[in-house]
PDB file of C-alpha atoms in Angstrom:
ATOM      1  CA  UNK A  26       0.549   0.346   0.003  1.00 83.00           C
ATOM      2  CA  UNK A  27       1.100   2.938  -1.147  1.00 80.00           C
ATOM      3  CA  UNK A  28       2.015   5.402   2.032  1.00 90.00           C
ATOM      4  CA  UNK A  29       3.907   8.159   4.266  1.00 94.00           C
ATOM      5  CA  UNK A  30       4.688   6.237   8.109  1.00 95.00           C
ATOM      6  CA  UNK A  31       5.239   8.998  10.289  1.00 95.00           C
ATOM      7  CA  UNK A  32       6.265   7.861  14.243  1.00 97.00           C
ATOM      8  CA  UNK A  33       5.785   8.764  17.450  1.00 97.00           C
ATOM      9  CA  UNK A  34       1.993   9.321  16.613  1.00 94.00           C
ATOM     10  CA  UNK A  35       2.081  10.983  20.172  1.00 95.00           C
ATOM     11  CA  UNK A  36       5.389  12.176  22.018  1.00 96.00           C
ATOM     12  CA  UNK A  37       5.676  14.456  24.917  1.00 97.00           C
ATOM     13  CA  UNK A  38       8.483  14.862  26.148  1.00 96.00           C
ATOM     14  CA  UNK A  39      10.947  17.956  28.263  1.00 97.00           C
ATOM     15  CA  UNK A  40      12.092  21.182  27.205  1.00 97.00           C
ATOM     16  CA  UNK A  41      16.047  20.525  25.662  1.00 97.00           C
ATOM     17  CA  UNK A  42      15.559  17.158  25.069  1.00 97.00           C
ATOM     18  CA  UNK A  43      16.775  16.278  21.472  1.00 97.00           C
ATOM     19  CA  UNK A  44      14.235  14.281  19.273  1.00 97.00           C
ATOM     20  CA  UNK A  45      13.326  13.110  16.235  1.00 98.00           C
ATOM     21  CA  UNK A  46      10.661  12.277  13.995  1.00 98.00           C
ATOM     22  CA  UNK A  47      10.602   9.794  11.350  1.00 98.00           C
ATOM     23  CA  UNK A  48       8.825   9.585   7.488  1.00 98.00           C
ATOM     24  CA  UNK A  49       8.864   7.509   5.237  1.00 98.00           C
ATOM     25  CA  UNK A  50       7.719   6.973   2.266  1.00 97.00           C
ATOM     26  CA  UNK A  51       7.859   3.959  -0.239  1.00 95.00           C
ATOM     27  CA  UNK A  52       5.953   5.456  -3.613  1.00 93.00           C
ATOM     28  CA  UNK A  53       9.652   6.721  -4.711  1.00 92.00           C
ATOM     29  CA  UNK A  54       8.544  10.505  -4.170  1.00 92.00           C
ATOM     30  CA  UNK A  55      11.654  12.650  -5.104  1.00 91.00           C
ATOM     31  CA  UNK A  56       9.102  16.119  -3.594  1.00 91.00           C
ATOM     32  CA  UNK A  57       8.926  15.295   0.861  1.00 93.00           C
ATOM     33  CA  UNK A  58       7.446  17.795   3.437  1.00 93.00           C
ATOM     34  CA  UNK A  59       7.312  19.021   6.600  1.00 96.00           C
ATOM     35  CA  UNK A  60       4.524  20.693   8.231  1.00 94.00           C
ATOM     36  CA  UNK A  61       2.984  21.988  11.564  1.00 95.00           C
ATOM     37  CA  UNK A  62      -0.647  22.305  11.965  1.00 92.00           C
ATOM     38  CA  UNK A  63      -1.650  25.021  15.138  1.00 90.00           C
ATOM     39  CA  UNK A  64      -5.132  26.327  15.725  1.00 84.00           C
ATOM     40  CA  UNK A  65      -5.991  29.346  13.618  1.00 80.00           C
ATOM     41  CA  UNK A  66      -2.670  29.034  12.434  1.00 84.00           C
ATOM     42  CA  UNK A  67      -3.607  26.322   9.651  1.00 83.00           C
ATOM     43  CA  UNK A  68      -0.380  24.557   7.982  1.00 88.00           C
ATOM     44  CA  UNK A  69       2.703  25.944   7.891  1.00 91.00           C
ATOM     45  CA  UNK A  70       5.377  24.648   5.884  1.00 91.00           C
ATOM     46  CA  UNK A  71       8.805  23.886   8.277  1.00 96.00           C
ATOM     47  CA  UNK A  72      10.707  21.879   5.738  1.00 95.00           C
ATOM     48  CA  UNK A  73      10.918  20.457   1.876  1.00 92.00           C
ATOM     49  CA  UNK A  74      12.854  18.472  -0.150  1.00 93.00           C
ATOM     50  CA  UNK A  75      13.129  18.232  -4.190  1.00 89.00           C
ATOM     51  CA  UNK A  76      15.017  15.327  -3.774  1.00 90.00           C
ATOM     52  CA  UNK A  77      18.010  13.382  -2.038  1.00 92.00           C
ATOM     53  CA  UNK A  78      20.174  15.929  -0.361  1.00 90.00           C
ATOM     54  CA  UNK A  79      18.228  19.153  -1.902  1.00 91.00           C
ATOM     55  CA  UNK A  80      16.817  20.646   1.232  1.00 95.00           C
ATOM     56  CA  UNK A  81      15.068  23.861   1.807  1.00 93.00           C
ATOM     57  CA  UNK A  82      13.836  26.266   4.621  1.00 94.00           C
ATOM     58  CA  UNK A  83       9.571  26.475   4.487  1.00 90.00           C
ATOM     59  CA  UNK A  84       8.093  29.312   6.205  1.00 89.00           C
ATOM     60  CA  UNK A  85       8.996  27.967   9.844  1.00 95.00           C
ATOM     61  CA  UNK A  86      11.800  26.277  10.394  1.00 97.00           C
ATOM     62  CA  UNK A  87      13.398  27.772  14.045  1.00 97.00           C
ATOM     63  CA  UNK A  88      14.438  24.919  15.727  1.00 97.00           C
ATOM     64  CA  UNK A  89      14.141  22.155  13.195  1.00 98.00           C
ATOM     65  CA  UNK A  90      16.482  20.342  11.179  1.00 98.00           C
ATOM     66  CA  UNK A  91      16.158  17.695   8.631  1.00 97.00           C
ATOM     67  CA  UNK A  92      18.265  15.887   6.658  1.00 95.00           C
ATOM     68  CA  UNK A  93      17.418  13.225   3.350  1.00 96.00           C
ATOM     69  CA  UNK A  94      20.176  11.012   3.024  1.00 96.00           C
ATOM     70  CA  UNK A  95      18.019   8.581   1.241  1.00 96.00           C
ATOM     71  CA  UNK A  96      14.958   9.492  -0.844  1.00 95.00           C
ATOM     72  CA  UNK A  97      12.582   7.353   0.981  1.00 97.00           C
ATOM     73  CA  UNK A  98      13.202   8.672   4.551  1.00 97.00           C
ATOM     74  CA  UNK A  99      13.350  12.508   5.735  1.00 98.00           C
ATOM     75  CA  UNK A 100      13.286  12.626   8.861  1.00 98.00           C
ATOM     76  CA  UNK A 101      12.452  15.994  11.185  1.00 98.00           C
ATOM     77  CA  UNK A 102      15.386  17.197  14.061  1.00 98.00           C
ATOM     78  CA  UNK A 103      14.394  19.133  17.365  1.00 98.00           C
ATOM     79  CA  UNK A 104      17.738  19.433  18.905  1.00 96.00           C
ATOM     80  CA  UNK A 105      16.493  21.488  21.789  1.00 97.00           C
ATOM     81  CA  UNK A 106      12.010  21.067  21.797  1.00 97.00           C
ATOM     82  CA  UNK A 107      10.634  24.523  23.133  1.00 97.00           C
ATOM     83  CA  UNK A 108       6.958  24.467  24.547  1.00 97.00           C
ATOM     84  CA  UNK A 109       6.320  26.487  21.297  1.00 97.00           C
ATOM     85  CA  UNK A 110       7.221  23.816  19.370  1.00 98.00           C
ATOM     86  CA  UNK A 111       4.160  21.427  20.659  1.00 98.00           C
ATOM     87  CA  UNK A 112       1.812  21.077  17.986  1.00 97.00           C
ATOM     88  CA  UNK A 113       0.398  17.643  15.974  1.00 95.00           C
ATOM     89  CA  UNK A 114       3.471  17.603  12.889  1.00 96.00           C
ATOM     90  CA  UNK A 115       2.848  16.024   9.297  1.00 94.00           C
ATOM     91  CA  UNK A 116       5.197  15.062   6.571  1.00 95.00           C
ATOM     92  CA  UNK A 117       3.544  14.683   3.031  1.00 92.00           C
ATOM     93  CA  UNK A 118       5.590  13.292   0.334  1.00 92.00           C
ATOM     94  CA  UNK A 119       4.487  13.634  -3.532  1.00 88.00           C
ATOM     95  CA  UNK A 120       6.241  13.613  -7.210  1.00 81.00           C
ATOM     96  CA  UNK A 121       6.726  17.615  -7.485  1.00 69.00           C
ATOM     97  CA  UNK A 122       5.346  20.241  -4.755  1.00 59.00           C
ATOM     98  CA  UNK A 123       1.579  19.686  -4.025  1.00 58.00           C
ATOM     99  CA  UNK A 124       0.889  17.427  -7.201  1.00 64.00           C
ATOM    100  CA  UNK A 125      -1.037  14.568  -5.616  1.00 69.00           C
ATOM    101  CA  UNK A 126       0.776  15.018  -1.820  1.00 78.00           C
ATOM    102  CA  UNK A 127       0.489  11.925   0.119  1.00 86.00           C
ATOM    103  CA  UNK A 128       0.172  13.168   3.988  1.00 88.00           C
ATOM    104  CA  UNK A 129       1.210  11.532   6.627  1.00 91.00           C
ATOM    105  CA  UNK A 130      -1.215  10.778  10.039  1.00 90.00           C
ATOM    106  CA  UNK A 131       0.265  13.489  11.992  1.00 93.00           C
ATOM    107  CA  UNK A 132       2.760  13.417  14.944  1.00 96.00           C
ATOM    108  CA  UNK A 133       0.865  14.810  18.452  1.00 95.00           C
ATOM    109  CA  UNK A 134       3.919  16.387  20.121  1.00 97.00           C
ATOM    110  CA  UNK A 135       4.277  18.091  23.406  1.00 97.00           C
ATOM    111  CA  UNK A 136       7.016  20.069  24.522  1.00 97.00           C
ATOM    112  CA  UNK A 137       6.809  20.579  28.580  1.00 97.00           C
TER     113      UNK A 137
ATOM    114  CA  UNK B   9       1.880  36.310   5.541  1.00 46.00           C
ATOM    115  CA  UNK B  10      -1.072  34.714   4.378  1.00 61.00           C
ATOM    116  CA  UNK B  11      -1.080  33.532   1.142  1.00 78.00           C
ATOM    117  CA  UNK B  12      -4.513  32.226   0.951  1.00 87.00           C
ATOM    118  CA  UNK B  13      -7.866  33.002   1.906  1.00 90.00           C
ATOM    119  CA  UNK B  14     -10.181  30.543   2.854  1.00 92.00           C
ATOM    120  CA  UNK B  15     -14.229  31.601   3.855  1.00 94.00           C
ATOM    121  CA  UNK B  16     -16.273  30.612   5.858  1.00 96.00           C
ATOM    122  CA  UNK B  17     -13.561  29.714   8.864  1.00 93.00           C
ATOM    123  CA  UNK B  18     -15.897  27.556   9.994  1.00 95.00           C
ATOM    124  CA  UNK B  19     -19.974  25.829   8.671  1.00 97.00           C
ATOM    125  CA  UNK B  20     -22.670  23.989  10.593  1.00 97.00           C
ATOM    126  CA  UNK B  21     -25.313  23.012   8.071  1.00 97.00           C
ATOM    127  CA  UNK B  22     -28.228  20.756   8.749  1.00 97.00           C
ATOM    128  CA  UNK B  23     -27.438  17.153   6.683  1.00 97.00           C
ATOM    129  CA  UNK B  24     -29.551  17.890   2.578  1.00 97.00           C
ATOM    130  CA  UNK B  25     -28.219  21.824   2.787  1.00 97.00           C
ATOM    131  CA  UNK B  26     -25.679  22.686   0.026  1.00 97.00           C
ATOM    132  CA  UNK B  27     -22.785  24.299   1.329  1.00 98.00           C
ATOM    133  CA  UNK B  28     -19.706  26.392  -0.495  1.00 98.00           C
ATOM    134  CA  UNK B  29     -15.908  26.849   0.460  1.00 98.00           C
ATOM    135  CA  UNK B  30     -14.112  30.182  -0.630  1.00 97.00           C
ATOM    136  CA  UNK B  31     -10.751  30.085  -1.411  1.00 95.00           C
ATOM    137  CA  UNK B  32      -8.723  33.423  -2.538  1.00 94.00           C
ATOM    138  CA  UNK B  33      -5.229  34.440  -3.460  1.00 91.00           C
ATOM    139  CA  UNK B  34      -3.264  37.037  -3.011  1.00 86.00           C
ATOM    140  CA  UNK B  35      -1.669  36.419  -6.565  1.00 84.00           C
ATOM    141  CA  UNK B  36      -2.155  34.106  -9.717  1.00 83.00           C
ATOM    142  CA  UNK B  37      -2.025  30.045  -9.157  1.00 81.00           C
ATOM    143  CA  UNK B  38       0.226  27.574 -11.077  1.00 80.00           C
ATOM    144  CA  UNK B  39      -1.924  25.136  -8.915  1.00 85.00           C
ATOM    145  CA  UNK B  40      -5.105  24.962  -6.649  1.00 89.00           C
ATOM    146  CA  UNK B  41      -5.787  21.765  -4.447  1.00 91.00           C
ATOM    147  CA  UNK B  42      -8.549  20.957  -1.892  1.00 93.00           C
ATOM    148  CA  UNK B  43      -7.901  18.234   0.616  1.00 93.00           C
ATOM    149  CA  UNK B  44     -10.206  17.167   3.258  1.00 94.00           C
ATOM    150  CA  UNK B  45      -8.694  16.483   7.216  1.00 92.00           C
ATOM    151  CA  UNK B  46     -10.529  13.974  10.004  1.00 87.00           C
ATOM    152  CA  UNK B  47      -9.514  15.323  13.148  1.00 78.00           C
ATOM    153  CA  UNK B  48      -6.557  14.963  13.765  1.00 74.00           C
ATOM    154  CA  UNK B  49      -5.456  12.755  11.264  1.00 80.00           C
ATOM    155  CA  UNK B  50      -3.744  13.560   7.547  1.00 82.00           C
ATOM    156  CA  UNK B  51      -4.521  15.168   4.427  1.00 86.00           C
ATOM    157  CA  UNK B  52      -7.009  13.867   1.863  1.00 88.00           C
ATOM    158  CA  UNK B  53      -6.260  14.774  -1.718  1.00 86.00           C
ATOM    159  CA  UNK B  54      -9.836  15.637  -3.340  1.00 91.00           C
ATOM    160  CA  UNK B  55      -9.121  17.552  -6.565  1.00 90.00           C
ATOM    161  CA  UNK B  56      -6.480  19.687  -8.672  1.00 89.00           C
ATOM    162  CA  UNK B  57      -7.689  22.743 -10.443  1.00 91.00           C
ATOM    163  CA  UNK B  58      -4.768  24.241 -12.740  1.00 87.00           C
ATOM    164  CA  UNK B  59      -6.388  25.642 -15.519  1.00 88.00           C
ATOM    165  CA  UNK B  60      -8.347  29.273 -15.590  1.00 89.00           C
ATOM    166  CA  UNK B  61     -12.411  28.269 -15.202  1.00 92.00           C
ATOM    167  CA  UNK B  62     -11.943  24.509 -14.574  1.00 94.00           C
ATOM    168  CA  UNK B  63     -14.336  22.832 -12.787  1.00 95.00           C
ATOM    169  CA  UNK B  64     -14.124  19.456 -11.200  1.00 95.00           C
ATOM    170  CA  UNK B  65     -16.812  16.965  -9.461  1.00 94.00           C
ATOM    171  CA  UNK B  66     -15.889  14.199  -7.303  1.00 88.00           C
ATOM    172  CA  UNK B  67     -18.647  12.124  -6.154  1.00 89.00           C
ATOM    173  CA  UNK B  68     -21.425  15.606  -4.396  1.00 94.00           C
ATOM    174  CA  UNK B  69     -18.486  17.558  -4.595  1.00 96.00           C
ATOM    175  CA  UNK B  70     -17.390  20.217  -6.802  1.00 97.00           C
ATOM    176  CA  UNK B  71     -14.419  22.478  -7.564  1.00 97.00           C
ATOM    177  CA  UNK B  72     -14.398  25.392  -9.712  1.00 96.00           C
ATOM    178  CA  UNK B  73     -10.999  27.704 -10.375  1.00 94.00           C
ATOM    179  CA  UNK B  74     -12.014  31.208 -11.284  1.00 91.00           C
ATOM    180  CA  UNK B  75     -10.346  32.396 -14.722  1.00 85.00           C
ATOM    181  CA  UNK B  76      -7.982  34.721 -13.027  1.00 87.00           C
ATOM    182  CA  UNK B  77      -6.861  31.947 -10.959  1.00 83.00           C
ATOM    183  CA  UNK B  78      -6.845  33.047  -8.283  1.00 89.00           C
ATOM    184  CA  UNK B  79     -10.360  32.440  -6.481  1.00 93.00           C
ATOM    185  CA  UNK B  80     -11.864  28.550  -6.409  1.00 95.00           C
ATOM    186  CA  UNK B  81     -15.184  27.504  -4.288  1.00 97.00           C
ATOM    187  CA  UNK B  82     -15.666  24.167  -3.592  1.00 98.00           C
ATOM    188  CA  UNK B  83     -19.673  23.251  -3.256  1.00 98.00           C
ATOM    189  CA  UNK B  84     -20.907  20.363  -1.624  1.00 97.00           C
ATOM    190  CA  UNK B  85     -24.468  19.180  -2.229  1.00 97.00           C
ATOM    191  CA  UNK B  86     -26.669  17.699  -0.219  1.00 97.00           C
ATOM    192  CA  UNK B  87     -24.490  17.562   2.443  1.00 97.00           C
ATOM    193  CA  UNK B  88     -24.493  14.141   4.706  1.00 96.00           C
ATOM    194  CA  UNK B  89     -22.565  13.233   7.980  1.00 95.00           C
ATOM    195  CA  UNK B  90     -19.463  11.922   5.969  1.00 94.00           C
ATOM    196  CA  UNK B  91     -18.631  14.550   5.077  1.00 96.00           C
ATOM    197  CA  UNK B  92     -17.728  16.725   7.946  1.00 96.00           C
ATOM    198  CA  UNK B  93     -14.005  17.592   9.025  1.00 95.00           C
ATOM    199  CA  UNK B  94     -12.032  20.081   8.056  1.00 94.00           C
ATOM    200  CA  UNK B  95     -11.473  21.383   4.443  1.00 96.00           C
ATOM    201  CA  UNK B  96      -8.360  23.082   3.275  1.00 93.00           C
ATOM    202  CA  UNK B  97      -6.929  24.618  -0.176  1.00 93.00           C
ATOM    203  CA  UNK B  98      -3.211  24.411  -1.002  1.00 90.00           C
ATOM    204  CA  UNK B  99      -1.816  26.403  -3.232  1.00 86.00           C
ATOM    205  CA  UNK B 100       1.687  26.381  -5.814  1.00 77.00           C
ATOM    206  CA  UNK B 101       3.029  28.957  -6.851  1.00 75.00           C
ATOM    207  CA  UNK B 102       6.106  28.045  -7.837  1.00 68.00           C
ATOM    208  CA  UNK B 103       6.482  24.555  -7.912  1.00 60.00           C
ATOM    209  CA  UNK B 104       8.530  24.803  -5.049  1.00 64.00           C
ATOM    210  CA  UNK B 105       6.748  25.928  -2.283  1.00 69.00           C
ATOM    211  CA  UNK B 106       3.135  25.391  -1.457  1.00 76.00           C
ATOM    212  CA  UNK B 107       0.901  26.696   0.980  1.00 84.00           C
ATOM    213  CA  UNK B 108      -2.122  25.798   2.546  1.00 88.00           C
ATOM    214  CA  UNK B 109      -5.345  27.553   3.671  1.00 89.00           C
ATOM    215  CA  UNK B 110      -6.077  28.169   6.945  1.00 86.00           C
ATOM    216  CA  UNK B 111      -9.158  25.560   6.354  1.00 90.00           C
ATOM    217  CA  UNK B 112     -12.859  25.477   7.084  1.00 94.00           C
ATOM    218  CA  UNK B 113     -14.715  23.197   9.625  1.00 94.00           C
ATOM    219  CA  UNK B 114     -17.977  21.649   8.668  1.00 96.00           C
ATOM    220  CA  UNK B 115     -20.422  19.999  10.418  1.00 96.00           C
ATOM    221  CA  UNK B 116     -22.675  18.614   9.272  1.00 97.00           C
ATOM    222  CA  UNK B 117     -26.158  17.599  11.744  1.00 96.00           C
ATOM    223  CA  UNK B 118     -27.893  14.740  10.880  1.00 93.00           C
TER     224      UNK B 118
END
């Protein structure tokens, strides 16, 4: 089944403790992206990647890192999480930016 | 800055009623996409519109893109409880970055 798999689904962590949210797709998509979704602000793009080893900042990249060493994986790294990074995170992939985007099920992150 | 404005923010309708959600862009779109999200879950791709004046339908949902490619509407005919969720429009301006509207929360009362 074609899908984007995010892990974990839920995560509660403490301020400053490094964490990684994994994202993997099995569709051979070139384009992958991370979004965060907050009430009243909608979905905002954190980082995106056009292909392996090519990543670019989205609208809200501060406090996040990404890497794209393989086509299928696009992990999101929070080196020192803060409470303002509490949010619902989505990973998505597609052939080009937006067209036929497939989304993961989301990761609900709480930073206390 | 918000590239895409959606209206209304929320909508409560009686089952069987028709409804329309609007999405307005501050600049000309390369492509306009509609997604549906069930609360707390991932987004499901509904439709994509690229040409000015284009109209697409899927079951009871119809989406249109105006001639200037700056405004789109999503129309649901004879709404059902299964239509409830958050509807988001998304826009591709450059082929690289992709923007979403703030979403419209739809509640359908049986």
